[in-house]
Amino acid sequence: MAQTKFDKQVEETAEALMFGIGRFLAGRDMDGIKRTDATFWRPGTRVLPKVEGRVSRSSYRAGWQRLAFRFTGLSATAGGGWGLWEHQETARAWWENPDSAPLAALQTGGISAASAAAAGGLAYGLLTRERRELMREWVTPLHQALAVPLGIAEQTDPRRYLHIPKNFSDDDAEIRVDLPVHLRFSRDVVADLITQKLALEGVTFSWHPAGRKPYVLVKKTRKPPKKAAFKDPKVRELVAKAPESAPLIGIGTGGKTVAVDLDAESPHILVNASTGGGKSVTLRCITCQMLHHGSQAFILDYKRISHPWARGIPGVTYCADIADIHDALVQLGWEGRRRTRVADELGIDADPDAIGPRLLILLEEVNATLRQLARYWDRIRESGDPKTSPAIDALMEILFMGRQVRMHVLLVAQSATARALGGPEVREQFATRILARYSMNAWRMLAPEIHPAPKSTKHPGRAQVVIGGTARETQVLFFTDAEAREWATTGRSASSDGKRPAVPAQPAPAELQTAADGPQNTGPDDQAPTPPTEPETPAHAALPDQRDDAADPPSTIASTSPANPAGDVDDQAVGLRQAAEHHLPYTLAALRYARANDPSFPKPVDKRGAELLYRVGDLKRWARNRPRAASGTTDLD
């Protein structure tokens, strides 16, 4: 029995010795507990789960490194022991005779070595003071905050995965955080903790989750300039060099220019800012550059005073009344459809200038304007008209087809919600979004793919330009009213280049009269006129604005129309001749031409002998929604 117990102890001792030799040669902890994710060839970065107590620095070393240290220690110990064994007499003599030269040299050397070690320790302490302060004040607190969100054991040495330089607050500093491979964490939470614990502002996060070593880089961006005035010669030179399709928005970090290519990147631009955020300044900057290169602009300004610098400029139509805005949008819808037909006929290799000059549509304060357009349509629409405002329908149409037909919408909103714009699919048409003095809700709504959200600032002219999922802090170019007007009028204009007018889709009184001078059918009103050869469309020709209150009073209408003795204006039916003489300020020839060439001309509702009859309300609505050219560009204004 005793022999059996002895044999078991021998076996256990031999087994423990074999395991010890195996751990020694494998570079593992001698107690057999694996504390980190280190392997034989790769050093560790994480403490394994369920490991308790402090983890020594050696546990993070790769197995081959620990094996090398162990063999070095064994070799030194073995060499010293062998030397003492071989020279026992000499060593005993040195020890028994303290005055011997070797022992005295050893004592002197020991004192020198101790002094050198003390000096070295003092120097090391002074040189690493900043590093130890960095660890104590910043790295360790950040590690304690990130341990739970990243799923890292708290015993993990933070230096293994938090690579934070001493100058991490400088502009060109770069912080690297190694991430766990499982990636089961919230990026927003991790980013917020990093910015808060390190007291960072204006930083960008570059996530690299691929591979077996995922990480995130945190870089502090350089601030844009405090001002970017057009009067600065350098800024003026940058504006002059900007391409026609890519107006300059401002100056970003590091002095880099920020622009948007309306042909390649985004046909439409959304500006979202609270009161005082510089919405009008931003639009003034973009619009005057586009006008400088020959574009035309429709400024739909329900506020009436947003862009006084643009009034009277050739190629600019300024609409301030809600009725004018309604008519302009309907007109632009016609122009978009016309350009679509032209582009289809020209094919894919067509010259863009053949479609027409670039057309810019500035829609100020969309939150209020769209509501007013809906109310205006509710007031004027008649029986049989659609419930949705044709002006709003035209705007949605332009947003979905703007790139190919060179029509671009610059939309301004204080809160660009999906409901305010007509749905989330409409908001997605704005690949470029400029945000200033925004709330966190506005940022999450318009740029949810960018996190964490950069802090909003009240610095005048400062905005975030979001293009293609990347936000760039930008100092928007500042043009004074005089500078914007001067720059808009000194470039080439669309009319001077011989381009087509912006909206020539429908004939105007001047061209209708020209058509009347050509060959036409002089028969009764019910016969369609012979379509004349289409004359050269005069630049900016369009019908003047018509309103319900411009029509003849009911008494006159009733007296001129025996078909309706009751004088009911809406239900009254008249021929084209009566309409030309009493209801509309157009000649009979002009109305005949419109009936033959204008697809929006109303259909007849009855006949009186051989004469076709039209409802007065239909004719008035057709005249009211006729396109109008830019103010100040024709003799009709």
PDB file of C-alpha atoms in Angstrom, residues 342-511:
ATOM      1  CA  VAL A 342     -34.995  67.444 -76.669  1.00  0.00           C
ATOM      2  CA  ALA A 343     -32.464  65.296 -74.829  1.00  0.00           C
ATOM      3  CA  ASP A 344     -34.225  62.157 -76.015  1.00  0.00           C
ATOM      4  CA  GLU A 345     -34.113  63.349 -79.625  1.00  0.00           C
ATOM      5  CA  LEU A 346     -30.458  64.399 -79.440  1.00  0.00           C
ATOM      6  CA  GLY A 347     -29.250  61.081 -78.011  1.00  0.00           C
ATOM      7  CA  ILE A 348     -26.493  60.244 -75.565  1.00  0.00           C
ATOM      8  CA  ASP A 349     -23.707  62.054 -77.440  1.00  0.00           C
ATOM      9  CA  ALA A 350     -25.529  65.383 -77.583  1.00  0.00           C
ATOM     10  CA  ASP A 351     -23.892  68.642 -76.639  1.00  0.00           C
ATOM     11  CA  PRO A 352     -25.345  69.699 -73.259  1.00  0.00           C
ATOM     12  CA  ASP A 353     -25.635  73.282 -74.499  1.00  0.00           C
ATOM     13  CA  ALA A 354     -28.090  72.074 -77.152  1.00  0.00           C
ATOM     14  CA  ILE A 355     -30.573  71.190 -74.392  1.00  0.00           C
ATOM     15  CA  GLY A 356     -30.526  74.732 -73.053  1.00  0.00           C
ATOM     16  CA  PRO A 357     -28.619  76.917 -70.621  1.00  0.00           C
ATOM     17  CA  ARG A 358     -28.135  75.679 -67.098  1.00  0.00           C
ATOM     18  CA  LEU A 359     -31.164  76.636 -65.027  1.00  0.00           C
ATOM     19  CA  LEU A 360     -30.991  77.318 -61.304  1.00  0.00           C
ATOM     20  CA  ILE A 361     -34.119  77.264 -59.129  1.00  0.00           C
ATOM     21  CA  LEU A 362     -33.778  78.879 -55.703  1.00  0.00           C
ATOM     22  CA  LEU A 363     -36.626  77.921 -53.415  1.00  0.00           C
ATOM     23  CA  GLU A 364     -36.416  79.933 -50.199  1.00  0.00           C
ATOM     24  CA  GLU A 365     -38.001  78.775 -46.928  1.00  0.00           C
ATOM     25  CA  VAL A 366     -39.529  75.601 -48.318  1.00  0.00           C
ATOM     26  CA  ASN A 367     -41.361  74.848 -45.053  1.00  0.00           C
ATOM     27  CA  ALA A 368     -43.563  77.926 -45.446  1.00  0.00           C
ATOM     28  CA  THR A 369     -43.604  78.079 -49.256  1.00  0.00           C
ATOM     29  CA  LEU A 370     -44.971  74.588 -49.865  1.00  0.00           C
ATOM     30  CA  ARG A 371     -47.739  75.155 -47.336  1.00  0.00           C
ATOM     31  CA  GLN A 372     -48.698  78.419 -49.025  1.00  0.00           C
ATOM     32  CA  LEU A 373     -48.645  76.784 -52.468  1.00  0.00           C
ATOM     33  CA  ALA A 374     -51.059  74.107 -51.239  1.00  0.00           C
ATOM     34  CA  ARG A 375     -53.393  76.740 -49.750  1.00  0.00           C
ATOM     35  CA  TYR A 376     -53.214  78.871 -52.888  1.00  0.00           C
ATOM     36  CA  TRP A 377     -54.184  75.906 -55.043  1.00  0.00           C
ATOM     37  CA  ASP A 378     -57.093  75.090 -52.744  1.00  0.00           C
ATOM     38  CA  ARG A 379     -58.402  78.621 -53.314  1.00  0.00           C
ATOM     39  CA  ILE A 380     -58.098  78.720 -57.104  1.00  0.00           C
ATOM     40  CA  ARG A 381     -58.698  75.161 -58.203  1.00  0.00           C
ATOM     41  CA  GLU A 382     -61.991  74.402 -59.873  1.00  0.00           C
ATOM     42  CA  SER A 383     -64.194  71.376 -60.232  1.00  0.00           C
ATOM     43  CA  GLY A 384     -62.326  68.577 -61.975  1.00  0.00           C
ATOM     44  CA  ASP A 385     -58.846  69.881 -61.079  1.00  0.00           C
ATOM     45  CA  PRO A 386     -56.498  67.543 -59.199  1.00  0.00           C
ATOM     46  CA  LYS A 387     -56.249  68.032 -55.454  1.00  0.00           C
ATOM     47  CA  THR A 388     -52.453  68.293 -55.467  1.00  0.00           C
ATOM     48  CA  SER A 389     -51.021  71.612 -56.570  1.00  0.00           C
ATOM     49  CA  PRO A 390     -49.541  71.385 -60.095  1.00  0.00           C
ATOM     50  CA  ALA A 391     -46.733  73.636 -58.882  1.00  0.00           C
ATOM     51  CA  ILE A 392     -45.701  71.111 -56.210  1.00  0.00           C
ATOM     52  CA  ASP A 393     -46.003  68.305 -58.743  1.00  0.00           C
ATOM     53  CA  ALA A 394     -43.753  70.240 -61.116  1.00  0.00           C
ATOM     54  CA  LEU A 395     -41.163  70.742 -58.368  1.00  0.00           C
ATOM     55  CA  MET A 396     -41.104  67.006 -57.603  1.00  0.00           C
ATOM     56  CA  GLU A 397     -40.765  66.287 -61.314  1.00  0.00           C
ATOM     57  CA  ILE A 398     -37.758  68.600 -61.618  1.00  0.00           C
ATOM     58  CA  LEU A 399     -36.076  67.030 -58.595  1.00  0.00           C
ATOM     59  CA  PHE A 400     -36.270  63.577 -60.169  1.00  0.00           C
ATOM     60  CA  MET A 401     -35.044  64.593 -63.638  1.00  0.00           C
ATOM     61  CA  GLY A 402     -32.806  67.603 -63.004  1.00  0.00           C
ATOM     62  CA  ARG A 403     -29.358  66.193 -63.812  1.00  0.00           C
ATOM     63  CA  GLN A 404     -29.997  65.188 -67.429  1.00  0.00           C
ATOM     64  CA  VAL A 405     -31.851  68.389 -68.334  1.00  0.00           C
ATOM     65  CA  ARG A 406     -29.442  70.783 -66.543  1.00  0.00           C
ATOM     66  CA  MET A 407     -32.026  72.042 -64.079  1.00  0.00           C
ATOM     67  CA  HIS A 408     -30.818  72.372 -60.495  1.00  0.00           C
ATOM     68  CA  VAL A 409     -32.791  73.097 -57.338  1.00  0.00           C
ATOM     69  CA  LEU A 410     -31.255  74.973 -54.406  1.00  0.00           C
ATOM     70  CA  LEU A 411     -33.675  74.374 -51.588  1.00  0.00           C
ATOM     71  CA  VAL A 412     -33.583  76.179 -48.252  1.00  0.00           C
ATOM     72  CA  ALA A 413     -35.267  74.841 -45.127  1.00  0.00           C
ATOM     73  CA  GLN A 414     -35.167  75.449 -41.412  1.00  0.00           C
ATOM     74  CA  SER A 415     -36.190  71.841 -40.862  1.00  0.00           C
ATOM     75  CA  ALA A 416     -35.946  69.583 -43.908  1.00  0.00           C
ATOM     76  CA  THR A 417     -38.232  66.828 -42.664  1.00  0.00           C
ATOM     77  CA  ALA A 418     -39.533  64.207 -45.067  1.00  0.00           C
ATOM     78  CA  ARG A 419     -43.081  65.498 -44.550  1.00  0.00           C
ATOM     79  CA  ALA A 420     -42.064  69.071 -45.384  1.00  0.00           C
ATOM     80  CA  LEU A 421     -40.314  68.022 -48.614  1.00  0.00           C
ATOM     81  CA  GLY A 422     -42.950  65.596 -49.816  1.00  0.00           C
ATOM     82  CA  GLY A 423     -41.488  62.282 -48.657  1.00  0.00           C
ATOM     83  CA  PRO A 424     -38.145  60.610 -47.904  1.00  0.00           C
ATOM     84  CA  GLU A 425     -37.607  59.745 -51.567  1.00  0.00           C
ATOM     85  CA  VAL A 426     -37.643  63.455 -52.396  1.00  0.00           C
ATOM     86  CA  ARG A 427     -35.041  64.234 -49.752  1.00  0.00           C
ATOM     87  CA  GLU A 428     -32.771  61.552 -51.197  1.00  0.00           C
ATOM     88  CA  GLN A 429     -32.460  63.590 -54.392  1.00  0.00           C
ATOM     89  CA  PHE A 430     -30.214  66.010 -52.499  1.00  0.00           C
ATOM     90  CA  ALA A 431     -26.844  64.261 -52.445  1.00  0.00           C
ATOM     91  CA  THR A 432     -25.257  67.523 -51.260  1.00  0.00           C
ATOM     92  CA  ARG A 433     -26.500  68.912 -47.963  1.00  0.00           C
ATOM     93  CA  ILE A 434     -25.207  72.039 -46.275  1.00  0.00           C
ATOM     94  CA  LEU A 435     -25.966  72.249 -42.551  1.00  0.00           C
ATOM     95  CA  ALA A 436     -25.327  75.240 -40.307  1.00  0.00           C
ATOM     96  CA  ARG A 437     -26.378  75.895 -36.712  1.00  0.00           C
ATOM     97  CA  TYR A 438     -28.091  72.548 -36.745  1.00  0.00           C
ATOM     98  CA  SER A 439     -29.561  70.536 -33.919  1.00  0.00           C
ATOM     99  CA  MET A 440     -28.606  66.928 -33.237  1.00  0.00           C
ATOM    100  CA  ASN A 441     -32.037  65.858 -34.483  1.00  0.00           C
ATOM    101  CA  ALA A 442     -31.440  67.660 -37.778  1.00  0.00           C
ATOM    102  CA  TRP A 443     -28.034  66.003 -38.148  1.00  0.00           C
ATOM    103  CA  ARG A 444     -29.368  62.510 -37.457  1.00  0.00           C
ATOM    104  CA  MET A 445     -32.153  63.157 -39.967  1.00  0.00           C
ATOM    105  CA  LEU A 446     -29.998  64.490 -42.816  1.00  0.00           C
ATOM    106  CA  ALA A 447     -26.623  62.816 -42.244  1.00  0.00           C
ATOM    107  CA  PRO A 448     -27.261  59.644 -40.211  1.00  0.00           C
ATOM    108  CA  GLU A 449     -24.340  57.822 -41.819  1.00  0.00           C
ATOM    109  CA  ILE A 450     -21.812  60.206 -40.247  1.00  0.00           C
ATOM    110  CA  HIS A 451     -21.164  59.629 -36.563  1.00  0.00           C
ATOM    111  CA  PRO A 452     -20.431  61.070 -34.199  1.00  0.00           C
ATOM    112  CA  ALA A 453     -22.047  64.298 -35.318  1.00  0.00           C
ATOM    113  CA  PRO A 454     -19.621  67.243 -35.343  1.00  0.00           C
ATOM    114  CA  LYS A 455     -20.500  69.885 -32.841  1.00  0.00           C
ATOM    115  CA  SER A 456     -22.498  72.772 -34.259  1.00  0.00           C
ATOM    116  CA  THR A 457     -20.909  76.192 -34.052  1.00  0.00           C
ATOM    117  CA  LYS A 458     -22.220  79.750 -34.071  1.00  0.00           C
ATOM    118  CA  HIS A 459     -19.183  81.028 -35.953  1.00  0.00           C
ATOM    119  CA  PRO A 460     -20.501  83.276 -38.773  1.00  0.00           C
ATOM    120  CA  GLY A 461     -20.378  81.540 -42.132  1.00  0.00           C
ATOM    121  CA  ARG A 462     -19.310  78.144 -40.735  1.00  0.00           C
ATOM    122  CA  ALA A 463     -21.177  75.103 -42.075  1.00  0.00           C
ATOM    123  CA  GLN A 464     -20.830  71.376 -42.600  1.00  0.00           C
ATOM    124  CA  VAL A 465     -20.959  70.351 -46.282  1.00  0.00           C
ATOM    125  CA  VAL A 466     -22.031  66.712 -46.575  1.00  0.00           C
ATOM    126  CA  ILE A 467     -21.212  65.129 -49.936  1.00  0.00           C
ATOM    127  CA  GLY A 468     -21.242  61.396 -50.533  1.00  0.00           C
ATOM    128  CA  GLY A 469     -21.381  60.461 -46.866  1.00  0.00           C
ATOM    129  CA  THR A 470     -18.450  62.701 -45.883  1.00  0.00           C
ATOM    130  CA  ALA A 471     -18.808  65.885 -43.855  1.00  0.00           C
ATOM    131  CA  ARG A 472     -16.378  68.741 -44.426  1.00  0.00           C
ATOM    132  CA  GLU A 473     -16.313  71.721 -42.138  1.00  0.00           C
ATOM    133  CA  THR A 474     -16.377  74.761 -44.397  1.00  0.00           C
ATOM    134  CA  GLN A 475     -16.137  78.507 -44.154  1.00  0.00           C
ATOM    135  CA  VAL A 476     -18.675  79.633 -46.753  1.00  0.00           C
ATOM    136  CA  LEU A 477     -17.538  82.333 -49.185  1.00  0.00           C
ATOM    137  CA  PHE A 478     -18.962  85.718 -48.346  1.00  0.00           C
ATOM    138  CA  PHE A 479     -20.105  87.982 -51.177  1.00  0.00           C
ATOM    139  CA  THR A 480     -21.554  91.372 -50.366  1.00  0.00           C
ATOM    140  CA  ASP A 481     -24.670  92.307 -52.336  1.00  0.00           C
ATOM    141  CA  ALA A 482     -22.617  94.609 -54.557  1.00  0.00           C
ATOM    142  CA  GLU A 483     -19.916  91.967 -55.134  1.00  0.00           C
ATOM    143  CA  ALA A 484     -22.481  89.292 -55.973  1.00  0.00           C
ATOM    144  CA  ARG A 485     -24.253  91.556 -58.452  1.00  0.00           C
ATOM    145  CA  GLU A 486     -20.986  92.626 -60.026  1.00  0.00           C
ATOM    146  CA  TRP A 487     -19.749  89.041 -60.392  1.00  0.00           C
ATOM    147  CA  ALA A 488     -23.092  87.821 -61.769  1.00  0.00           C
ATOM    148  CA  THR A 489     -23.237  90.516 -64.459  1.00  0.00           C
ATOM    149  CA  THR A 490     -19.615  90.543 -65.599  1.00  0.00           C
ATOM    150  CA  GLY A 491     -19.497  86.983 -66.890  1.00  0.00           C
ATOM    151  CA  ARG A 492     -21.016  85.596 -70.057  1.00  0.00           C
ATOM    152  CA  SER A 493     -24.801  85.506 -70.200  1.00  0.00           C
ATOM    153  CA  ALA A 494     -26.974  82.908 -71.811  1.00  0.00           C
ATOM    154  CA  SER A 495     -28.490  85.338 -74.267  1.00  0.00           C
ATOM    155  CA  SER A 496     -25.117  86.737 -75.338  1.00  0.00           C
ATOM    156  CA  ASP A 497     -23.926  83.218 -76.158  1.00  0.00           C
ATOM    157  CA  GLY A 498     -26.836  82.686 -78.478  1.00  0.00           C
ATOM    158  CA  LYS A 499     -28.291  79.952 -76.349  1.00  0.00           C
ATOM    159  CA  ARG A 500     -31.968  79.157 -76.139  1.00  0.00           C
ATOM    160  CA  PRO A 501     -33.981  80.962 -73.516  1.00  0.00           C
ATOM    161  CA  ALA A 502     -34.546  79.179 -70.237  1.00  0.00           C
ATOM    162  CA  VAL A 503     -38.283  78.588 -70.762  1.00  0.00           C
ATOM    163  CA  PRO A 504     -39.374  78.835 -74.401  1.00  0.00           C
ATOM    164  CA  ALA A 505     -41.805  75.948 -74.165  1.00  0.00           C
ATOM    165  CA  GLN A 506     -44.953  77.944 -74.941  1.00  0.00           C
ATOM    166  CA  PRO A 507     -45.580  80.671 -77.537  1.00  0.00           C
ATOM    167  CA  ALA A 508     -45.876  84.271 -76.392  1.00  0.00           C
ATOM    168  CA  PRO A 509     -47.952  87.140 -77.753  1.00  0.00           C
ATOM    169  CA  ALA A 510     -45.078  88.426 -79.830  1.00  0.00           C
ATOM    170  CA  GLU A 511     -44.386  85.093 -81.481  1.00  0.00           C
TER     171      GLU A 511
END
